[in-house]
Amino acid sequence: MSAKSSPKNLRFAVLAADITLFTLHDGCLLVRVVRVDRSPHFVNYEALPGGLLRPSETAEQAVSRLLGDKAGIAKGKVYVEQLYTFSRLDRDPRGRVVAVAYLALVPYEELSEGERKDNLDVRWSPVGRVRKLAYDHNEMLTVALARLRSRITYTTLLQKLMPKEFTLTELENAYESVLGKSIDKRNFRKKILATGVLEELSKIRAGMNYRPARLYRFKLKKVKEVVVL
Amino acid sequence: MSAKSSPKNLRFAVLAADITLFTLHDGCLLVRVVRVDRSPHFVNYEALPGGLLRPSETAEQAVSRLLGDKAGIAKGKVYVEQLYTFSRLDRDPRGRVVAVAYLALVPYEELSEGERKDNLDVRWSPVGRVRKLAYDHNEMLTVALARLRSRITYTTLLQKLMPKEFTLTELENAYESVLGKSIDKRNFRKKILATGVLEELSKIRAGMNYRPARLYRFKLKKVKEVVVL
DNA sequence: GCAAAAGTGTTTGGCATACACCCATGA
DNA sequence: TCATGGGTGTATGCCAAACACTTTTGC
């Protein structure tokens, strides 16, 4: 169990961190994908952003770094939680790589111009239209999406995809976009307000040619376990 | 992301698998602990069973092997699911070791004489009476116990701690032992039978000097998501 | 007939669901 | 005044929770 006392041939594993980074825009759940082009196995593929751990960083620190270097998103505004560790021997055809996968969430409103735009290296893909990814990244995406959907129904995790202030309709639409089903407006409002996780602001969202909506925010930044739906 | 293309100094990681193995006996939740005695850091400590991954095995395969070699429990009868990956730099004072932790469950009834008995190297400890463990294993145990308690309330995971056939009272006691709280007998029976996960057997548990109880078993071996409590 | 655990039903309150209309604003 | 989404209340049925007595067996 010790690095120092192990024979060299036991220092074998390459550890990677891979990130399933979601955001929500225009009623569409988006996932960050990067272009990979590594002959002979993956020519013109896409993959989830990820990379190797450095010797002196934790997996979480690697995720912070890779968010910037690979995903092109300034860290700090991104929520991250560990998802699952994938250790199949052939998951990377070029050698043994064990990957610790992370679920990451960022509000679209906190992204800069540049972070929102797609380019040749990296882009936002609607989750429904993701094609074949390199490595076992389709499996990772499936696990991440299942986890996200499950967690937003019994925690306040969705706040990590929302702007600081929002209307109840916007919050309801966010639930509907992630879960892929519609929700009764009146019951949703009763229930979410009854949980007490929201704080009513005195502000309203004005400027549209219909009745302005009241703004709310989450009382706590911390994700809390409450039955939301 | 490739083992072959990485510089040597990136091929650094020592990967371990650690196992939180629970069983249930006499209304007491037990966890398997092994003795460790590695100067200078851990003299006369206990720890969860675990060990390094070999270059050509997955974490799951390592768990199978370590269950026999370290925990002293024949594999095959043990249910295993991945828990969390711990990558803190100082979690092992002797060097960098990333540990994939597993939650494992075994019915006490399927253990052999030898596997039930404690010895100098390895024993069953009541979870409430576990003292300071080596590494970050107390944290692992906490995470494992929380996961176990949470999962038995919305899945049939508890079947992995039960014998093949059991009475409803025995099943209720198992829930109570793991959750650490008592449950109303009549409501429990109504609810667990309504889920339809149990199969009523024609057999009866006789031989006691009170009314014999009907035996049940789980219809499916697979853990199923149903609201149990 | 006694001790010990098995087995069984009803009442109550709260909560999820289903559902339709008026309100406030800008153009 | 019209178009647009914002905002609200009630009735119904189901399910969770609380609660106590009769049954069956071995001794």
Short mmCIF file of N, CA, C and O in Angstrom, two decimals, chain B residues 3 38 50 55 70 104 110 138 142 150 165 179 187 189 207 211 223 229:
data_model
loop_
_atom_site.label_atom_id
_atom_site.label_comp_id
_atom_site.label_asym_id
_atom_site.label_seq_id
_atom_site.Cartn_x
_atom_site.Cartn_y
_atom_site.Cartn_z
N ALA B 3 -1.06 5.60 -21.61
CA ALA B 3 0.04 5.07 -20.83
C ALA B 3 1.31 5.06 -21.67
O ALA B 3 2.37 5.44 -21.21
N ARG B 38 2.38 -1.34 10.88
CA ARG B 38 3.46 -0.86 10.02
C ARG B 38 4.11 0.35 10.66
O ARG B 38 3.56 1.45 10.63
N GLY B 50 -7.86 -4.22 2.40
CA GLY B 50 -7.61 -3.59 1.11
C GLY B 50 -6.22 -3.92 0.63
O GLY B 50 -5.48 -4.64 1.32
N PRO B 55 -1.31 -4.77 -12.07
CA PRO B 55 -1.36 -4.06 -13.35
C PRO B 55 -2.45 -4.56 -14.29
O PRO B 55 -2.98 -3.79 -15.08
N LYS B 70 -7.17 -10.78 2.04
CA LYS B 70 -7.08 -9.90 3.20
C LYS B 70 -8.24 -10.07 4.18
O LYS B 70 -8.05 -10.13 5.37
N ALA B 104 -19.31 -3.55 0.54
CA ALA B 104 -19.53 -4.98 0.32
C ALA B 104 -20.44 -5.53 1.42
O ALA B 104 -20.37 -5.09 2.57
N GLU B 110 -24.25 -17.19 5.30
CA GLU B 110 -23.45 -17.85 4.26
C GLU B 110 -21.98 -17.92 4.62
O GLU B 110 -21.18 -18.43 3.84
N ASN B 138 -11.64 5.56 8.73
CA ASN B 138 -12.84 5.95 9.47
C ASN B 138 -13.79 6.74 8.57
O ASN B 138 -15.00 6.56 8.62
N THR B 142 -17.61 5.78 7.46
CA THR B 142 -18.73 6.72 7.59
C THR B 142 -19.51 6.84 6.28
O THR B 142 -20.73 6.79 6.26
N SER B 150 -28.89 4.78 3.39
CA SER B 150 -29.70 5.46 2.39
C SER B 150 -30.25 4.48 1.36
O SER B 150 -31.43 4.51 1.03
N GLU B 165 -33.88 -17.41 2.97
CA GLU B 165 -35.25 -17.46 3.48
C GLU B 165 -35.29 -16.85 4.86
O GLU B 165 -34.36 -17.02 5.65
N LEU B 179 -30.66 0.67 10.36
CA LEU B 179 -31.06 2.07 10.47
C LEU B 179 -30.94 2.61 11.89
O LEU B 179 -30.92 3.82 12.11
N ASN B 187 -47.37 -1.67 9.87
CA ASN B 187 -47.12 -0.84 8.69
C ASN B 187 -45.99 -1.43 7.84
O ASN B 187 -46.06 -1.41 6.61
N ARG B 189 -45.15 -4.58 7.47
CA ARG B 189 -45.63 -5.74 6.72
C ARG B 189 -46.49 -5.33 5.53
O ARG B 189 -46.35 -5.84 4.42
N GLY B 207 -40.24 -25.17 15.54
CA GLY B 207 -39.28 -25.68 16.51
C GLY B 207 -39.10 -24.80 17.72
O GLY B 207 -38.44 -25.15 18.67
N ARG B 211 -45.60 -19.57 18.37
CA ARG B 211 -46.22 -19.75 17.05
C ARG B 211 -45.19 -19.66 15.92
O ARG B 211 -44.43 -18.70 15.86
N VAL B 223 -30.71 -6.29 -7.20
CA VAL B 223 -31.18 -5.18 -6.37
C VAL B 223 -32.06 -4.28 -7.21
O VAL B 223 -31.70 -3.89 -8.31
N LEU B 229 -39.35 1.79 2.57
CA LEU B 229 -39.80 2.30 3.88
C LEU B 229 -40.47 3.67 3.76
O LEU B 229 -40.58 4.24 2.74
#
